[in-house]
XYZ file of C-alpha atoms in Angstrom:
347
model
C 66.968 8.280 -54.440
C 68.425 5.243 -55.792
C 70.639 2.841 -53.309
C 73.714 2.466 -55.170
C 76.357 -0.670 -54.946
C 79.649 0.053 -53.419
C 83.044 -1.629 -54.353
C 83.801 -2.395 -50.594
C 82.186 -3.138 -47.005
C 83.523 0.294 -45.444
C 82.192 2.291 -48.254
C 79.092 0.027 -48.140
C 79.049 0.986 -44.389
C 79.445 4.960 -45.045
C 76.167 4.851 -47.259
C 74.396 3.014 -43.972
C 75.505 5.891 -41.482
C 74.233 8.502 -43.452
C 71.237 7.060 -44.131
C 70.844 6.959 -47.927
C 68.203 4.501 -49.252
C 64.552 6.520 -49.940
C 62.032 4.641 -50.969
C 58.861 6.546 -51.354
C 58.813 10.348 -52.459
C 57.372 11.777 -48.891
C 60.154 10.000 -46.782
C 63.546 8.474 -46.572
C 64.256 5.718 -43.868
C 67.607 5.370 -42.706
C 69.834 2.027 -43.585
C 71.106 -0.285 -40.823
C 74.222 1.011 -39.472
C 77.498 -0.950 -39.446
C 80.436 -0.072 -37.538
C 83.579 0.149 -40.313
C 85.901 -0.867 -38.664
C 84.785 -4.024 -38.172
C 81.818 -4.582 -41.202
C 83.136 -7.996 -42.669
C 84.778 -9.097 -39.518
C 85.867 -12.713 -39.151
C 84.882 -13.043 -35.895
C 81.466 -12.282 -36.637
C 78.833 -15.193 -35.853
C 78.699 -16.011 -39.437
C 81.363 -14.057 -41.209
C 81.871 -13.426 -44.824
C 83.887 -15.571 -46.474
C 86.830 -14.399 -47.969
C 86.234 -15.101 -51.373
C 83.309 -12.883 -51.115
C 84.423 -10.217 -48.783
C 85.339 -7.973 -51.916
C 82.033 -7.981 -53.663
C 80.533 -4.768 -54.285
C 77.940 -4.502 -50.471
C 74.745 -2.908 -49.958
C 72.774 -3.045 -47.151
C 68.894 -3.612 -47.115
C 66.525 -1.934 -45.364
C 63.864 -2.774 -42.966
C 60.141 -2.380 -44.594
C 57.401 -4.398 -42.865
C 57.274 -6.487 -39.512
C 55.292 -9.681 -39.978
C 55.546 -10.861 -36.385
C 57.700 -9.954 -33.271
C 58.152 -14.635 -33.794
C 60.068 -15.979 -35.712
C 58.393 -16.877 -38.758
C 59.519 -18.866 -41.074
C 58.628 -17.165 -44.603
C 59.086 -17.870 -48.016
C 57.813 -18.134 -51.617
C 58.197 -14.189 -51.976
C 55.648 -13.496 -54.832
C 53.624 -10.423 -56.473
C 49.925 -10.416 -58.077
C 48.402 -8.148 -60.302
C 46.940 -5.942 -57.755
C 50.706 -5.285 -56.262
C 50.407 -7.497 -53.267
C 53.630 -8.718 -52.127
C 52.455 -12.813 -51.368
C 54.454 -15.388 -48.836
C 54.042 -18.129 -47.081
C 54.604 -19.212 -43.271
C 56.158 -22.822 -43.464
C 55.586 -24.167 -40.440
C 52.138 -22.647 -40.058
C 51.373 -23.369 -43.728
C 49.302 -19.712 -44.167
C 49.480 -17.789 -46.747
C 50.361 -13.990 -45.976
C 49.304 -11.117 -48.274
C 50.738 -7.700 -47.819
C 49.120 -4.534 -49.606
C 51.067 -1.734 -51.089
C 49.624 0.371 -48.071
C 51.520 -2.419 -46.301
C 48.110 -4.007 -44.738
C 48.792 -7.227 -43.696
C 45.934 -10.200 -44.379
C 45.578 -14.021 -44.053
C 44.575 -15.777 -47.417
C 44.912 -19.221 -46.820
C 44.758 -20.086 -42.285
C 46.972 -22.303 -40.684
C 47.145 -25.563 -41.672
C 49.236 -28.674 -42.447
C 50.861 -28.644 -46.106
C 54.396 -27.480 -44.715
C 54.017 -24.446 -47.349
C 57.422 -23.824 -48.772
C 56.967 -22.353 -51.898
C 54.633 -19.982 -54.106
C 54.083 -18.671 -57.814
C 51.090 -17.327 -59.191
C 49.497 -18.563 -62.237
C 48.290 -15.845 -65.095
C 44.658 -16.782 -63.995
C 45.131 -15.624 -60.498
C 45.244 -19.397 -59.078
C 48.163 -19.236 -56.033
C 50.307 -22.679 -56.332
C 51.411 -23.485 -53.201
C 54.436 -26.086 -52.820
C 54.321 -27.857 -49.501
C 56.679 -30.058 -47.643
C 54.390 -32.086 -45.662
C 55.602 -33.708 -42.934
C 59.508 -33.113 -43.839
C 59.819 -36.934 -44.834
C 57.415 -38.321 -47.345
C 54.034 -35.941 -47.699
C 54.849 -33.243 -49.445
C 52.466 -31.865 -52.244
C 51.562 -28.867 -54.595
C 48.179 -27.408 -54.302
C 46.123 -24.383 -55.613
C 43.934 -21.681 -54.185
C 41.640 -19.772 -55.596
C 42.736 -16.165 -55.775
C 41.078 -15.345 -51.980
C 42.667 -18.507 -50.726
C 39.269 -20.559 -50.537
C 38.755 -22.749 -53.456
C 41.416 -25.940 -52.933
C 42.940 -28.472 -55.760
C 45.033 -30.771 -55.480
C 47.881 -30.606 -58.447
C 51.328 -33.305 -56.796
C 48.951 -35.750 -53.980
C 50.775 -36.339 -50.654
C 50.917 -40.020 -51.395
C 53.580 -39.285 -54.444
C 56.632 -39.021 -52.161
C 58.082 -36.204 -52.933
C 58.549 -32.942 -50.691
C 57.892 -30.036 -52.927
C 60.319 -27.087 -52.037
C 59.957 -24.057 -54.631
C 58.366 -23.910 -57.996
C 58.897 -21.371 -61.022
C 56.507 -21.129 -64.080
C 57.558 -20.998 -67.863
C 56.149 -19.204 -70.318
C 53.338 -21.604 -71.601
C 52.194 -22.539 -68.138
C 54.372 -25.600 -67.380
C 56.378 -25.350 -63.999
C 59.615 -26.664 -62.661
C 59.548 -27.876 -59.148
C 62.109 -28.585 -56.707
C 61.989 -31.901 -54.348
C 63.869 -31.087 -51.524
C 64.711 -34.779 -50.417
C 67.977 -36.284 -49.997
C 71.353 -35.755 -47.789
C 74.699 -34.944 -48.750
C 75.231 -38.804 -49.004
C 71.824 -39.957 -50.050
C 71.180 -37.537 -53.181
C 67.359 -38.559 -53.741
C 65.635 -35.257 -54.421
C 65.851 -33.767 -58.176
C 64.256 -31.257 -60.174
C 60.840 -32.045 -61.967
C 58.598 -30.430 -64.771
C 54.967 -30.308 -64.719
C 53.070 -29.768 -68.241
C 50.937 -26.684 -68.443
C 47.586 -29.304 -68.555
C 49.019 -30.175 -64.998
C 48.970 -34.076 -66.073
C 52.296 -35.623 -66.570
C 55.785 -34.727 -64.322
C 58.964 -35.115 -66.035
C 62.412 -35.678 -64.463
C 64.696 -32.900 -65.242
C 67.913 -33.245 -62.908
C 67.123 -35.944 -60.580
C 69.513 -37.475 -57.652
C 70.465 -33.647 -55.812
C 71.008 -33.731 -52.083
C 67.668 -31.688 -51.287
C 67.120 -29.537 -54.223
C 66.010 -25.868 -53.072
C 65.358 -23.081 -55.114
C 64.523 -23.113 -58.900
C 64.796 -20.150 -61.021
C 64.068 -19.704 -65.133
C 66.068 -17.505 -67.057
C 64.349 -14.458 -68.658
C 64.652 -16.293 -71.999
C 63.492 -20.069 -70.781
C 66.494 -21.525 -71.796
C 68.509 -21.641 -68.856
C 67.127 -23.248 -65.253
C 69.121 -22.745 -62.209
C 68.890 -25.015 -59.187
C 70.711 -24.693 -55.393
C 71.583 -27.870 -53.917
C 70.636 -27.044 -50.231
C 72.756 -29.980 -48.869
C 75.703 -29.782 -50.716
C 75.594 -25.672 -51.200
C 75.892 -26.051 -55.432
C 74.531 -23.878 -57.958
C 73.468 -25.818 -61.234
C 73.083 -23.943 -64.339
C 71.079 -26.073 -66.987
C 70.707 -25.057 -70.676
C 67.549 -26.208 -72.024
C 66.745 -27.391 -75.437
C 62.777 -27.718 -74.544
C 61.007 -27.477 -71.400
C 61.707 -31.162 -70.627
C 65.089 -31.510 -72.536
C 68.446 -30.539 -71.176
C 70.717 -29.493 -73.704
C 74.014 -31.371 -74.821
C 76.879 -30.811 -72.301
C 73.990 -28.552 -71.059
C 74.741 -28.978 -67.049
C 77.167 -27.171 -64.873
C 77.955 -26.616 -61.521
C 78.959 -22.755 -61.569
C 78.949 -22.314 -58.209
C 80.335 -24.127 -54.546
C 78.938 -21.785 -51.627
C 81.030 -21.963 -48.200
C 78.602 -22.130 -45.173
C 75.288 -22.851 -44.364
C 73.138 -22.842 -47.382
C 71.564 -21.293 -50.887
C 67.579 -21.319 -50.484
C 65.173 -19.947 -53.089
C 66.410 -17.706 -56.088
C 64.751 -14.979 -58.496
C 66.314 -13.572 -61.457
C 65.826 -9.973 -63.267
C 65.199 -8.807 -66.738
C 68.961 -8.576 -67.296
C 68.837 -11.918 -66.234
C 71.233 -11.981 -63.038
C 70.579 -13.725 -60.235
C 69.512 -13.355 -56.870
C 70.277 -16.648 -54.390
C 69.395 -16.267 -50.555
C 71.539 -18.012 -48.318
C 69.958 -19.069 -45.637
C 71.346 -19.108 -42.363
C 73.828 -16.499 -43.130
C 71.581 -12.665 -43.177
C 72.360 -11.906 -46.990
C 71.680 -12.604 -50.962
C 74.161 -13.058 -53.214
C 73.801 -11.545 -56.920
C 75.449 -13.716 -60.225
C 75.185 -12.535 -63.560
C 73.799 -14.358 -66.055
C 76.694 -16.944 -66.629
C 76.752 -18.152 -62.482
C 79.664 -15.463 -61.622
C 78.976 -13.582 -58.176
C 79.209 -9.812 -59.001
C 77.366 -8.236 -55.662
C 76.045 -8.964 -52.686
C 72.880 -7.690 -50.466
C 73.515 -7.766 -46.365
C 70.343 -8.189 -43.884
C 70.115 -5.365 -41.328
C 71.754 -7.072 -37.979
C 73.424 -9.844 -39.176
C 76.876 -8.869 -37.955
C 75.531 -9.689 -34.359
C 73.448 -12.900 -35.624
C 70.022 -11.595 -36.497
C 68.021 -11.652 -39.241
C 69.731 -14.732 -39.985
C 67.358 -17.192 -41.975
C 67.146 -14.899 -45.287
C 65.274 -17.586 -47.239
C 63.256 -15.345 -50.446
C 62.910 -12.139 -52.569
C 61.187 -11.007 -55.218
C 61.219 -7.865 -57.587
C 58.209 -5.902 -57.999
C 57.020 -6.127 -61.358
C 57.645 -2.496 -63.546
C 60.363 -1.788 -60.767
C 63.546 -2.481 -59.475
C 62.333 -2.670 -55.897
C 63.566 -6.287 -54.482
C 61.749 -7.100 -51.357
C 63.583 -10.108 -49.100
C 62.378 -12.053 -46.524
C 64.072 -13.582 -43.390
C 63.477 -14.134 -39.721
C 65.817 -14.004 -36.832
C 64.918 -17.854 -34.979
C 65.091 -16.904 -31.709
C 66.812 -13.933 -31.740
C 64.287 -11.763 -30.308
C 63.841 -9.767 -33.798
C 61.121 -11.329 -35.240
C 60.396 -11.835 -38.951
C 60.575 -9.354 -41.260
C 60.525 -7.517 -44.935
C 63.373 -5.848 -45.891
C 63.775 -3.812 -48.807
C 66.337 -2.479 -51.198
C 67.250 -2.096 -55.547
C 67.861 -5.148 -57.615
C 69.853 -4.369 -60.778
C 67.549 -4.394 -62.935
C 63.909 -4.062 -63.340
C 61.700 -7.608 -62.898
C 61.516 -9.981 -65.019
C 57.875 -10.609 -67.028
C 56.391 -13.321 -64.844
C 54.041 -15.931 -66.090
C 51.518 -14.542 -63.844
C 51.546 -11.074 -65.040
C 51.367 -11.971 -69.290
C-alpha cells in the first residue's frame, strides 16, 4: 500500500495512528504516532517553522537499527546487487546492508573522516573523507569488497571533501565543506572522468554540503551548510556554469541542509540536519512536501543527514541518528515521488 502525502500535519498524523505505510507484501509496520493536537507545535525542541508548517507531511518509518550509539551516517548509496551502502563518519567504515537487511562491514574503522559515498559503474566505492575536520580531507576508492585502496584528492591538497555526485560520463562534482559564515573558503569542484584535473565550479561557500545533479546534467544543486542556502546552477558543460546561470532558490531557517538526492521527475530531496526531517523541492528550488523522522517532536532522531531512492522504485531510505538521545542510529523508510533517478553507477 502506497504512503500517500497529506495537505496538513493533523491529517499527516491520522495516517500515523492507523498505521498505514506497508512495505513488503507479507506485512505492514505501523508509522510513528503523533499526537494531533499538538503535531507541528512551536514549543517543540526544534519546531517547524512557519513557513513550512503547511507543506503537505508524511511521516517515515522505522526500517533497520544500525546501532543502539549514535552513529553518525551518511553517503546513503545503492549497488547493483540492491545493497543499501553508508558510511560512519567518525569511525570512517563503510556499512553495507542487504535486502534481507544483513548488516556487514566493507571498509573497518579507520581515519579518513568518511562523509560521503557514490558508486562508480565499475563497482569502485568513492569515498569522500573529511580528515581531520581542518585541513586533511581526501577522496579515495575501494574496491567493490572494500579491500583494494586508491588514492583519487591526497590529504595534503587542503580541502575537506564532504559529498560527491557522478555525471553521466564519469566526471564527479565534489563538495569542500570548509569555510564559516564569515570566512566563505569551501566551494564546489569537478573532477574529470580520467580522475586527473579538478576544476572550480562555485568556489568561496561557507562549508559547502551536499551536491546533487539534475536528472538531465544540466542543473547542480549545492546546500551551504553554514549559511543554510540552496544554490541552483545551470550548466552549459560539466565545468561551465551557464550565463546568469546561479541562484540562490532557497534560505532555510534553523540548523542546517546536509546531503541531497533528486528523482526521475527531478525534485529534490535536502536533509536538514539537526532538525528530524527532509524537505522535498521540485525541480525549480520551490518546497512542495516534507518527510518527518519518527520522534522528532520530543528531540530524537534528530541528525537526519542522507537518503537515497532505490533504483526501479520509489522506496527512499533516510538516515539519521539521535546524538545522545538514547535511540541510536537508524534507517527509516518511506515513498519518494517518483521513481530513482538512473545513477552513473547503475548505466
Amino acid at each position: 500500500m502506497r504512503m500517500r502525502f497529506f495537505s496538513t500535519f493533523r491529517q499527516a498524523t491520522l495516517l500515523a495512528a492507523v498505521g498505514l505505510g506497508c512495505f513488503t507484501t507479507t506485512s505492514c509496520v505501523a508509522a510513528s504516532t503523533v499526537k494531533s493536537d499538538s503535531a507541528g507545535a512551536l514549543d517543540e525542541p526544534v519546531p517547524i517553522p512557519p513557513s513550512e508548517r503547511s507543506l503537505p507531511a508524511v511521516i517515515a518509518e522505522p526500517y533497520f537499527k544500525v546501532s543502539n550509539e549514535g552513529l553518525n551516517l551518511e553517503g546513503t548509496s545503492f549497488d547493483l546487487r540492491g545493497n543499501l551502502l553508508f558510511v560512519e563518519v567518525f569511525g570512517g567504515r563503510v556499512f553495507s546492508l542487504s535486502p534481507s537487511r544483513k548488516l556487514t562491514t566493507l571498509v573497518a574503522p579507520n581515519k579518513y573522516g568518511s562523509a560521503g559515498l557514490a558508486i562508480h559503474k565499475d563497482g569502485r566505492l568513492f569515498v569522500a573523507g573529511l580528515g581531520n575536520f581542518k585541513d586533511t580531507g581526501s577522496l579515495v576508492t575501494f574496491s567493490p569488497d572494500g579491500r583494494e585502496l586508491q588514492t583519487v584528492i591526497s590529504a595534503d591538497k587542503g580541502f575537506l571533501v564532504d559529498d560527491l555526485v557522478f555525471d553521466a560520463n564519469g566526471g564527479f562534482y565534489f563538495t569542500d565543506f570548509r569555510g564559516s559564515t564569515t570566512e566563505p573558503t569551501g566551494g564546489v569542484y569537478y573532477v574529470s572522468p580520467d580522475l586527473k584535473t579538478v576544476t572550480p565550479i562555485l568556489p568561496h561557500l561557507a562549508a559547502a554540503n551536499g551536491v546533487a545533479l539534475s536528472p538531465d546534467g544540466k542543473t547542480l544543486w549545492i546546500t551551504e551548510f553554514s549559511k543554510g542556502l540552496l544554490h541552483r546552477v545551470q550548466l552549459s558543460d560539466a565545468t561551465t556554469v551557464a550565463p546568469f546561470g546561479t541562484a540562490i532558490t532557497y534560505q532555510f531557517t534553523g540548523p542546517s541542509p546536509d546531503s541531497m538526492r533528486v528523482d526521475s521527475a527531478g525534485n529534490l530531496y535536502v536533509a536538514i540536519y539537526s532538525q528530524g526531517r527532509v524537505l522535498i523541492f521540485n525541480k525549480m528550488g520551490i518546497p512542495i512536501r516534507q518527510i518527518l523522522i519518527p520522534g522528532r517532536q520530543q528531540g530524537h532522531n534528530l541528525l537526519s543527514t542522507s537518503m537515497a531512492i532505490k533504483p526501479g522504485t520509489d522506496e527512499l531510505y533516510i538516515v539519521a541518528n539521535d546524538a545522545k538521545g538514547g535511540r541510536g542510529a537508524t534507517v527509516f523508510r518511506t515513498k519518494a515521488l517518483a521513481k530513482a533517478v538512473l545513477l552513473y553507477s547503475h548505466q
